[in-house]
XYZ file of C-alpha atoms in Angstrom:
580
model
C 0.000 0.000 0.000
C 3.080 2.186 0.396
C 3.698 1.655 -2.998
C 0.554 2.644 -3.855
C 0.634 5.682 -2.460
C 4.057 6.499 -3.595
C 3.109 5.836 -7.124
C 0.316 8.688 -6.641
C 1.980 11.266 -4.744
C 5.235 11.143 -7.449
C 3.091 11.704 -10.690
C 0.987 14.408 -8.953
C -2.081 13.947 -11.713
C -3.534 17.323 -12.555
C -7.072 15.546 -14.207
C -9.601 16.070 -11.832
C -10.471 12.533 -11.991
C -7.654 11.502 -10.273
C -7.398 14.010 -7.692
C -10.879 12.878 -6.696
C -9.350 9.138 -6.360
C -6.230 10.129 -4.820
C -8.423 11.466 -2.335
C -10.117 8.461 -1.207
C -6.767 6.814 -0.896
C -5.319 9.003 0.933
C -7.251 9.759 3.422
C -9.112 6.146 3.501
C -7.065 3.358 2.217
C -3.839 4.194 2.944
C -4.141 4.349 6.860
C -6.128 1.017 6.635
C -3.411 -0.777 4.986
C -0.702 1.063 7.471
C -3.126 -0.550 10.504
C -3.290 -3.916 8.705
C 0.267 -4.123 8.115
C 1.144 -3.464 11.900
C -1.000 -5.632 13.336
C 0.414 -8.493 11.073
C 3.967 -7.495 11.948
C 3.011 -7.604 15.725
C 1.455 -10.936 15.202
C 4.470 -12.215 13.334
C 7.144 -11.266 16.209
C 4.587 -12.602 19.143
C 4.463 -15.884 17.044
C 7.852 -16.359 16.904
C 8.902 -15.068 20.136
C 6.567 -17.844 21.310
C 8.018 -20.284 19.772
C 11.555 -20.131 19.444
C 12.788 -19.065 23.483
C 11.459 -22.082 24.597
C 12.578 -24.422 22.373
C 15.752 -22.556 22.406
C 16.309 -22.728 26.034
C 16.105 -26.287 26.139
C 17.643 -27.186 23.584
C 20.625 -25.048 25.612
C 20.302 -27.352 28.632
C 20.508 -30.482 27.351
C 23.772 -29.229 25.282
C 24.888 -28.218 28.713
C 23.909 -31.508 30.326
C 26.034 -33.567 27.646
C 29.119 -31.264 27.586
C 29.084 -31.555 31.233
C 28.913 -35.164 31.217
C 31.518 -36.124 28.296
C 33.773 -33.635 29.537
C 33.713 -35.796 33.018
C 34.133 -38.877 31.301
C 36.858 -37.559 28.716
C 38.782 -36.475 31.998
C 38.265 -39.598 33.472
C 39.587 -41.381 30.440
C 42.714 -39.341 30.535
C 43.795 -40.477 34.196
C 41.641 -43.375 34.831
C 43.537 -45.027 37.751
C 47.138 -45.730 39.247
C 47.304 -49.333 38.202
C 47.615 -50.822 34.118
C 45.801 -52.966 32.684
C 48.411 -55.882 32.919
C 49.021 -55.519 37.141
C 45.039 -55.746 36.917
C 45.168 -59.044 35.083
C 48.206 -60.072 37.510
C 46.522 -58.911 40.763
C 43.264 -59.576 41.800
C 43.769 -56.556 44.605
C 44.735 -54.303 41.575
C 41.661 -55.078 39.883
C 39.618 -54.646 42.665
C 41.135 -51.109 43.270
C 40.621 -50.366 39.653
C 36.967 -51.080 39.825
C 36.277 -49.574 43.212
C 37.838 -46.217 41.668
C 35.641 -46.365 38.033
C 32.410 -47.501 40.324
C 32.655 -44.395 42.423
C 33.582 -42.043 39.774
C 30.385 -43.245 37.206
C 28.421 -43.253 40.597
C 28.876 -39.357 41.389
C 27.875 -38.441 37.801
C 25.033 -36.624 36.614
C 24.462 -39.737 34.076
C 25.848 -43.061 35.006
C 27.372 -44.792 32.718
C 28.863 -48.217 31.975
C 32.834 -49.226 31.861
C 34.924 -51.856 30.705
C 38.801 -52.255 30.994
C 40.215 -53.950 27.526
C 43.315 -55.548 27.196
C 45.499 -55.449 24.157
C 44.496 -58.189 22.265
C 40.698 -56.897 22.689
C 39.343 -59.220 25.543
C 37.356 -57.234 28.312
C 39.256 -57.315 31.916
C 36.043 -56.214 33.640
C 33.063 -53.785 32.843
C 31.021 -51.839 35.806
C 27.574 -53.741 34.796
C 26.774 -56.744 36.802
C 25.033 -58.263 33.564
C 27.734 -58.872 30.450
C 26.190 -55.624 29.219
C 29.514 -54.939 26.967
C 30.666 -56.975 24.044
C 33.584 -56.633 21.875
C 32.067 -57.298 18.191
C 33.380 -60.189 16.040
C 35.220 -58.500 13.604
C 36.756 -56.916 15.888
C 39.846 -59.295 16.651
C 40.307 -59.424 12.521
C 39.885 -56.140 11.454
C 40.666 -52.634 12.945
C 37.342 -51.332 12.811
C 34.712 -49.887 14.854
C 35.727 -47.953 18.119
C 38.476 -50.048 19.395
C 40.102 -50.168 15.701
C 40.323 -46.496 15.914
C 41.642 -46.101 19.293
C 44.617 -48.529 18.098
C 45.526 -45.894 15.451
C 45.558 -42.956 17.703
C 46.649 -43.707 21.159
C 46.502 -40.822 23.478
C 43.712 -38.998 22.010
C 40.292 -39.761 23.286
C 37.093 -40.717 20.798
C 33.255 -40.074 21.566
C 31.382 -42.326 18.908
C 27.813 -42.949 18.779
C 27.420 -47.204 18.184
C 25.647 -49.935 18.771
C 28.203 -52.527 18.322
C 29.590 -52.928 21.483
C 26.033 -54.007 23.470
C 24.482 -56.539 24.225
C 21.056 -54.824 23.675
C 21.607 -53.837 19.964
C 20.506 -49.609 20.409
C 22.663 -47.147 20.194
C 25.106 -45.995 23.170
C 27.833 -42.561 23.429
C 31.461 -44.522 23.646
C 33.857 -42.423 25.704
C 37.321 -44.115 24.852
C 40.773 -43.936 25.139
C 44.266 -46.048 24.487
C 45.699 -46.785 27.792
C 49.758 -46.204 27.245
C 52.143 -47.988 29.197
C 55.826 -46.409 28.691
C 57.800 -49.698 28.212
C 55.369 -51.622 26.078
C 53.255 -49.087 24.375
C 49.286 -49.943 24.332
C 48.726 -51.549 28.187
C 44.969 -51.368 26.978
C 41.868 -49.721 26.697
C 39.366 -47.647 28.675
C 35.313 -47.679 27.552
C 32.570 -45.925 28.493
C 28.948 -46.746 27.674
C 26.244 -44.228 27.942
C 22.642 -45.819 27.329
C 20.424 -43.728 25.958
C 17.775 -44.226 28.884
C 20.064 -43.113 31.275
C 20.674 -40.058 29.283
C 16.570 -39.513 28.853
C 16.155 -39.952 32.607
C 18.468 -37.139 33.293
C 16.386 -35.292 30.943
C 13.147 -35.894 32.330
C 12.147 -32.153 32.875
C 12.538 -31.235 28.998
C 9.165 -31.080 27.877
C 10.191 -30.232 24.309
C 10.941 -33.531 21.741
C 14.429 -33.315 20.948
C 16.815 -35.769 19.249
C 20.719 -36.012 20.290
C 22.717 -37.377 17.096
C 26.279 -37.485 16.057
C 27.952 -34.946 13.625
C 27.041 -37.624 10.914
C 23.235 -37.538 11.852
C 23.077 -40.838 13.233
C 20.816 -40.948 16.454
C 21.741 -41.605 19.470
C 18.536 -41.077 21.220
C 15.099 -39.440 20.438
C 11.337 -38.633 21.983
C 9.867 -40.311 19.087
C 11.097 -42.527 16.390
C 9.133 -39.879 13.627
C 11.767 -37.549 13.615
C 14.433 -41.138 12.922
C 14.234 -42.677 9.230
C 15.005 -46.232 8.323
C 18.818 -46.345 8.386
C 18.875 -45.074 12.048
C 19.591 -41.407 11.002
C 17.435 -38.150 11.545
C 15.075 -37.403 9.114
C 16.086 -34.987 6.451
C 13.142 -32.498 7.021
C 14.897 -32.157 10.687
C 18.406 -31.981 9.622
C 19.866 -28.502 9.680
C 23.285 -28.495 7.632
C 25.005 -25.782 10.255
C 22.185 -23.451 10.633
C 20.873 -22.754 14.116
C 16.995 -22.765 13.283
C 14.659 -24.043 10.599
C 10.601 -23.219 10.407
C 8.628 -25.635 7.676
C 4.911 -25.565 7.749
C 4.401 -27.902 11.032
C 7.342 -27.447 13.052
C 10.397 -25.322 14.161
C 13.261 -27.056 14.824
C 16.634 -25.561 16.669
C 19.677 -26.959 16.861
C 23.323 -27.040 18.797
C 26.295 -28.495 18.753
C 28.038 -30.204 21.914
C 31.302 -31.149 23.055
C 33.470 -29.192 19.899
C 30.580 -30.260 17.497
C 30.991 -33.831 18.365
C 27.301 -34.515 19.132
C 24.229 -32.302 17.930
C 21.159 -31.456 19.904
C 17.772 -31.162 18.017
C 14.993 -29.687 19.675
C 11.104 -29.374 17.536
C 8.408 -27.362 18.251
C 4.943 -28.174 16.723
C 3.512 -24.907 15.836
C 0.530 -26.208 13.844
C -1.639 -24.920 16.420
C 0.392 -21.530 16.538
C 0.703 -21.773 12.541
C -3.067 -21.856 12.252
C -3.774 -18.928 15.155
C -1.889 -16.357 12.899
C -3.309 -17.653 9.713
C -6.437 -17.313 11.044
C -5.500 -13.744 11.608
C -3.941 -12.624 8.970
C -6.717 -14.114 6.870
C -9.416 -11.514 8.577
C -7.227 -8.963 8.440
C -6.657 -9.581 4.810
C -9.962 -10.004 4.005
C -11.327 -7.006 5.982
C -8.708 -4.948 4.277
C -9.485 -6.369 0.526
C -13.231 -5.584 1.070
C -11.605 -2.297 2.181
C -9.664 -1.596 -0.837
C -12.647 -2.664 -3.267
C -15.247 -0.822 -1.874
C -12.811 2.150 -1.962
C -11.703 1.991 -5.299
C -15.458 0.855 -6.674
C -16.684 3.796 -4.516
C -13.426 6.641 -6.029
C -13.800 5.027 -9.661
C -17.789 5.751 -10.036
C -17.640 9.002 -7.963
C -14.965 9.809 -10.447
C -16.449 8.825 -13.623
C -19.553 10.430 -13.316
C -17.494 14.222 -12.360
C -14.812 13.752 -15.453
C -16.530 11.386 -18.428
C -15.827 14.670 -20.384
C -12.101 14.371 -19.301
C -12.060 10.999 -19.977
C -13.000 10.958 -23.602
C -10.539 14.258 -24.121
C -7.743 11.505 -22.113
C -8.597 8.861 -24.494
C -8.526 10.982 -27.573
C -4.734 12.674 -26.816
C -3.611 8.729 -25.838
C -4.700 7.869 -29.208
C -2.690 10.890 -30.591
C 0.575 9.697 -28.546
C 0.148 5.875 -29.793
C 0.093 7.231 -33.447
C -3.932 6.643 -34.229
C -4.475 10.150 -36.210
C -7.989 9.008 -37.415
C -10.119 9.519 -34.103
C -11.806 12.951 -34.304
C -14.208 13.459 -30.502
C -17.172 15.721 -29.962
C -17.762 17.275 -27.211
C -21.728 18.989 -26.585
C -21.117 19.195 -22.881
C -19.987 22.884 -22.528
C -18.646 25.804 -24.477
C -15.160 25.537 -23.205
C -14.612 21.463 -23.450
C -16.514 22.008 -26.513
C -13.830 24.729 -27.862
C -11.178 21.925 -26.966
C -12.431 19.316 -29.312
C -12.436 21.549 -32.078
C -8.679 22.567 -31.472
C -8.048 19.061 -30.923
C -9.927 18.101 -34.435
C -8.383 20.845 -36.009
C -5.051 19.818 -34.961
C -6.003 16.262 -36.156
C -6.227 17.682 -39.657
C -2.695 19.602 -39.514
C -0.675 16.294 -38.158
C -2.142 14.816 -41.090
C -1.312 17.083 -43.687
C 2.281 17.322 -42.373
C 2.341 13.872 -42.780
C 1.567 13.412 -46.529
C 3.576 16.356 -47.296
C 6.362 14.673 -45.407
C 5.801 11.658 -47.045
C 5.936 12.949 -50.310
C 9.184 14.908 -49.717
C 10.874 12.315 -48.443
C 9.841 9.948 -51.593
C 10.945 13.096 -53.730
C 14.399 12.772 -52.314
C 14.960 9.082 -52.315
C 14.024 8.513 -55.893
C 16.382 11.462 -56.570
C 19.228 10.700 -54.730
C 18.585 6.908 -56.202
C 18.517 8.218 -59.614
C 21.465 10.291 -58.908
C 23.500 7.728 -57.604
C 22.722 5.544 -60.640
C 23.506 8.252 -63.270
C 26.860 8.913 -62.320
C 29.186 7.488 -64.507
C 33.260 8.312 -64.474
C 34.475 10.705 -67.029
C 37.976 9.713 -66.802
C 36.842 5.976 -68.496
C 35.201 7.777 -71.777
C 38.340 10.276 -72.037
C 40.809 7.299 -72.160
C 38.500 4.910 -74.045
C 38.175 7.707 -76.656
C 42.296 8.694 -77.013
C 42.908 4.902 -77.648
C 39.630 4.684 -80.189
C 41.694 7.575 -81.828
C 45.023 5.780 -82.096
C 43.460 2.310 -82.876
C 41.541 3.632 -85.834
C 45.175 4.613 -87.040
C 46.793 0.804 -86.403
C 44.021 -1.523 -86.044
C 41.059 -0.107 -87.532
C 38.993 -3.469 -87.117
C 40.078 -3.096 -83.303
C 39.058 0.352 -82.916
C 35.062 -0.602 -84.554
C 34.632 -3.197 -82.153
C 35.482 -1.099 -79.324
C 33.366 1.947 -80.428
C 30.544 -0.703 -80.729
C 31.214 -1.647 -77.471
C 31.421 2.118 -76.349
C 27.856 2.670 -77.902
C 26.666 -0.097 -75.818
C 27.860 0.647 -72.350
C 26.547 4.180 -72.756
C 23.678 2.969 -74.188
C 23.170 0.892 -70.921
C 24.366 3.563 -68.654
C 22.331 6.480 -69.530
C 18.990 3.745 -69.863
C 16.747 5.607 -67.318
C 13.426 3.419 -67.580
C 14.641 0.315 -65.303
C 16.779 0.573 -62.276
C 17.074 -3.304 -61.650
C 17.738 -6.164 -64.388
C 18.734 -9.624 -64.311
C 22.770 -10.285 -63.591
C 23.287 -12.497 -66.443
C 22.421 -8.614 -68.242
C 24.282 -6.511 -66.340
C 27.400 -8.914 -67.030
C 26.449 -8.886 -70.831
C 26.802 -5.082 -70.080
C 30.000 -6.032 -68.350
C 31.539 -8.094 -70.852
C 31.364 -4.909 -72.891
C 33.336 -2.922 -70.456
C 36.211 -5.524 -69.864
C 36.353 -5.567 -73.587
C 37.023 -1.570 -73.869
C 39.829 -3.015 -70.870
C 41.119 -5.645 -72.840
C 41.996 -3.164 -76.093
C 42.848 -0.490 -73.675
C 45.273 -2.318 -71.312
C 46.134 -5.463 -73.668
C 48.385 -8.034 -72.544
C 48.474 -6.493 -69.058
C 44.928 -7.000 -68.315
C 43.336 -10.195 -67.786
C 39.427 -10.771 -66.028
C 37.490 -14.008 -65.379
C 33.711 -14.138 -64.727
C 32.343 -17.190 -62.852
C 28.393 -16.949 -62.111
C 26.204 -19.857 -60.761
C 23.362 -20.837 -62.682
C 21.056 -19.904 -59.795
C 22.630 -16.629 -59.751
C 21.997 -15.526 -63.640
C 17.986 -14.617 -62.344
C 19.062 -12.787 -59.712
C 17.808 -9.364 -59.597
C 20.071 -6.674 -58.893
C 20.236 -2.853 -59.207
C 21.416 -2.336 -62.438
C 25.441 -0.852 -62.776
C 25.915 -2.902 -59.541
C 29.616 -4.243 -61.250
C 31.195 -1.569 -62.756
C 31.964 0.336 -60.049
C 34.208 -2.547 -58.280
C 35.960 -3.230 -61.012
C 37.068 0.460 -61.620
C 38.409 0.527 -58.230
C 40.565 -2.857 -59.154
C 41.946 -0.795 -61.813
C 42.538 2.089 -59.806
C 44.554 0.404 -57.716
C 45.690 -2.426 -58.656
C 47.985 -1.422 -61.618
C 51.506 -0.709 -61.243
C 53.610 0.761 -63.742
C 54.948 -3.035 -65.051
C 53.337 -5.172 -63.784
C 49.356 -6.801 -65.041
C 46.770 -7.435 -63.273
C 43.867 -10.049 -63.435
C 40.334 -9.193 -62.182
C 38.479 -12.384 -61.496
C 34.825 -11.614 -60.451
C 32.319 -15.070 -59.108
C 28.891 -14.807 -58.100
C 26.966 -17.403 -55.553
C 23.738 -17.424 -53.739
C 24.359 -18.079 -50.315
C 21.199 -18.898 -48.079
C 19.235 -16.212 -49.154
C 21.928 -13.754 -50.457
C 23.682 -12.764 -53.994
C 27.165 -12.318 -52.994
C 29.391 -10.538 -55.679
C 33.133 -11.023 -55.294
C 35.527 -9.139 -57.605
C 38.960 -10.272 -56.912
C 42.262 -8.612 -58.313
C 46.064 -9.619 -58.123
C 46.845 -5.626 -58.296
C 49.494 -3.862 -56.001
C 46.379 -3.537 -53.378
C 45.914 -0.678 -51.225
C 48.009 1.130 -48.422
C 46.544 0.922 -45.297
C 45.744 4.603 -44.913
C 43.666 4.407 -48.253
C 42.120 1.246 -47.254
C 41.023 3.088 -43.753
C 39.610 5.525 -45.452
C 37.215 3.693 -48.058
C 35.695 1.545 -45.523
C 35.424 4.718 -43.119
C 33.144 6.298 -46.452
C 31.364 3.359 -47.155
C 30.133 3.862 -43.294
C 28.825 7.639 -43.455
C 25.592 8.756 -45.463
C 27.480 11.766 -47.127
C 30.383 11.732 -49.175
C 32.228 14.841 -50.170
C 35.123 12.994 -51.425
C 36.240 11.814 -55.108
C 35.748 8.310 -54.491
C 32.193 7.613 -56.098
C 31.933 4.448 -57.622
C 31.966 2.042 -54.946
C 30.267 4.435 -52.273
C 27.201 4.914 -54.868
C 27.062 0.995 -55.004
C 27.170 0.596 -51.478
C 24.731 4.101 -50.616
C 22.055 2.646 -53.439
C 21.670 -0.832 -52.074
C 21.410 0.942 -48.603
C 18.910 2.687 -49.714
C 16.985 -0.208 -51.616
C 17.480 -3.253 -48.561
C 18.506 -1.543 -45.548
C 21.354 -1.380 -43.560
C 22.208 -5.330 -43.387
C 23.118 -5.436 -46.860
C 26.239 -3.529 -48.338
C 29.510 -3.377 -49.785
C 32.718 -4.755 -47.903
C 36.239 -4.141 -49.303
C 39.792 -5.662 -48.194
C 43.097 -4.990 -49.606
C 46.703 -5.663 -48.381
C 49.812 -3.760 -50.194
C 51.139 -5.982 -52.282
C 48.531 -8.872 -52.417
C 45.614 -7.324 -54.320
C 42.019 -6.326 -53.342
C 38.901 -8.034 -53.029
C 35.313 -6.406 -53.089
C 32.763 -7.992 -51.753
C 28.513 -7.087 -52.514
C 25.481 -8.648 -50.624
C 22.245 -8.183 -51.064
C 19.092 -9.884 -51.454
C 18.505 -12.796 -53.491
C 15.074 -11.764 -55.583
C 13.073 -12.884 -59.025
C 10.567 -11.363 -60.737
C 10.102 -8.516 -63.153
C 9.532 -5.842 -59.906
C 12.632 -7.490 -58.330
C 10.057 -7.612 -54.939
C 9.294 -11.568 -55.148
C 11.723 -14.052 -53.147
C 13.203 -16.889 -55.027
C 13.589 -18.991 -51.840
């Protein structure tokens, strides 16, 4: 609702319509959703102040409880007794002692646990429990596994494991153990203690939370109900935390804490169903209450509204109209003599827009079919000057020579100056062509060479007529030297749905400089330079497909040029229809 109101207060609309609905909100809806929001919030931090201290202060003292207790034991472990292991196996008295000592110490503990004295080939020396409540597990004698194994590999450290291998009754107990060293031989033995888990649940009789004590591997050691353990003895993954302190799913909250360095965890759950439903029940009514709220406001501002501004409305409507580009919507207005004056300005200005248009539309067609026209006309003077002095000395030596080339001559103006068509098929324009190489060939002679290669799906292609020329003037232009020749080799393919015209030389090429400056041309829309043949070609098929099509031009001093044309690949006699 915040938003809301932010959203109306930062465009500040001037139609009275909206004023009249920014009204209602803002004096209405606004503190109704402020209310609604607060008493949500409140409900939200009573909820989970309810349920997370005490669940959090238990789960506290049982990881209080345990850290007390293993700490006792560990300590215990450490300095179990003045005797070893092998004077208690000698000496009855020294076992006795030995006993007396571990029964009095497990006695004055919080937790009492069971002990058992191991000697070094794993055979138990005694245990505290009356009944043969320890056992040392079969494999143990052939494999170092399981507590014992790992007490072997790391004497003088002590290990809290949570197993059930090493009792008789088959459930899980906490193993406090430790490798007994004896300075002249090494291992004298080992030290166990056996916490059952019903001893540990007695102690923590006044917890009136559920709460599950696992391992740092999630096995569980002991739990108020076997929901929260899944079938391989482990906690369920819905209660498993992965290091965070507290989790909240739809039925439960569950916190969590580690004990003794992280060696065990403590788990305590909280069913907040009942809690869940309380507040959901709550924010429901408020919700509700405050959704009737906002639609009888906004039914109530929209028709209040409506009725005072219809006249605004339509005059809204008719400007939107103007902004999205409809021009055709004229309004009248018979409500007034002022709103009235405004909808004949408006249709007046309706009229004006529209002539603007066409004129602009004309204009603009005015200039494209003359800059196209102008583009195409231009022809390079410099070619009929020196096709004309070697006409001149030909009819003198070769007279035969010199009519073929005037014929040619006739035809390539002919074709140039041919105003009527702008686009012909390729296989004409290189008839056209062939013409112009000709002039070349008689000009140039043995130094000039040319090659035409054109697909057969390429002769119908369509193309803007005088598309050629231009690239191979600029092969001349820079590709002779004063000795050497030079071979123009021009190939045409449709690729996909392109013609691509490629007119390769073997010239001298370009200088970089020169080259820099060509392709920096070809990428303006003015040229005030002298190089006009391959700009025009480039500028007019610009102008006739659009920017993705163009001309593209590489050269390297000293290992030619090559000019490169795409554009589309048409048919047909308008050069519109699409041959793929």
């Amino acid at each position: 609702m915040a938003i809301l109101h932010r959203h109306y207060w930062q465009k500040k609309p001037l139609h009275f319509r909206d004023e009249i609905r920014y009204s209602f909100i803002s004096y209405a809806l606004i503190p109704s959703s402020i209310f609604t929001v607060l008493i949500i919030s409140l409900s939200f931090v009573l909820w989970n102040m309810n349920i997370s201290g005490k669940a959090r202060r238990e789960n506290r003292e049982i990881a209080l409880v345990l850290e007390k207790t293993l700490t006792e034991y560990a300590a215990c472990a450490e300095n179990p007794f003045p005797v070893t292991v092998a004077d208690m196996m000698r000496d009855k008295n020294a076992l006795a002692t030995a006993y007396s000592a571990l029964k009095e110490f497990t006695a004055r503990q919080e937790i009492n646990a069971n002990f058992a004295i191991i000697d070094p080939d794993f055979s138990v020396v005694m245990q505290g429990s009356p009944d043969p409540m320890f056992k040392i597990p079969e494999y143990q004698i052939r494999f170092s596994w399981g507590l014992l194994g790992r007490l072997q590999k790391r004497p003088g450290h002590t290990l809290i494991e949570i197993s059930a291998d090493y009792t008789t009754s088959g459930l899980n107990e906490i193993l406090v153990g430790r490798a007994l060293d004896d300075e002249n031989s090494g291992i004298d033995g080992y030290i166990v203690f056996s916490i059952a888990a019903k001893d540990v649940m007695r102690q923590l009789l006044t917890i009136s939370t559920p709460f599950i004590i696992t391992d740092r591997y999630g096995r569980v050691f002991t739990s108020t109900s076997q929901y929260y353990v899944d079938q391989f003895g482990c906690i369920s993954y819905g209660y498993s935390q992965d290091g965070k302190q507290n989790m909240t799913n739809s039925r439960t909250a569950v916190f969590s804490s580690p004990a003794f360095e992280g060696t065990l965890s403590v788990y305590t759950i909280l069913d907040i169903s009942q809690l869940r439903t309380a507040m959901v029940t709550i924010v429901g009514t408020t919700s509700a209450f405050l959704v009737l709220l906002i639609v009888g406001m906004v039914i109530s501002a929209s028709k209040i509204a409506s009725q005072k501004s219809e006249t605004i409305d339509q005059l809204v409507t008719a400007f939107r109209d103007v902004e999205a580009g409809i021009l055709d919507n004229r309004i009248c207005i018979d409500t007034n003599v002022e709103f009235h004056t405004i909808a004949d300005a408006y249709n007046k200005m309706l009229d004006d827009i529209n002539l603007l248009i066409e004129e602009k539309k004309r204009e603009e067609k005015e200039k494209f079919l003359s800059e196209l026209k102008q583009l195409e006309m231009q022809f390079n003077p410099h070619f009929l000057y020196n096709t004309l002095e070697n006409i001149k000395y030909m009819v003198k030596l070769d007279p035969s020579a010199a009519q073929q080339t005037i014929v040619c001559l006739s035809e390539v103006l002919r074709y140039s100056i041919d105003t009527k068509v702008s686009h012909v098929y390729l296989e004409d324009d290189i008839k056209y062509i062939e013409n112009y190489l000709f002039i070349l060939k008689a000009r140039f002679s043995r130094k000039f060479s040319f090659g035409i290669d054109i697909s057969d799906s390429a002769r119908k292609a369509l193309v803007p007529k005088l598309i050629v020329q231009p690239m191979i003037e600029n092969s001349v232009k820079y590709g002779f030297d004063q000795q050497g020749c030079l071979d123009v080799r021009i190939t045409v393919r449709i690729i996909e749905d392109r013609t691509v015209i490629t007119v390769t030389d073997n010239g001298i090429g370009m200088e970089e400089q020169d080259l820099a400056d060509i392709q920096e041309l070809l990428r303006t829309k003015y040229n005030d330079t002298t190089h006009l043949g391959l700009y025009n070609v480039h500028r007019r098929i610009r102008l006739l497909y659009g920017d993705r099509y163009g001309v593209d031009i590489q050269s390297k001093r000293g290992y030619g040029t090559t000019v490169r044309v795409e554009l589309p690949f048409r048919t047909g006699s308008d050069g519109t229809d699409s041959a793929c």
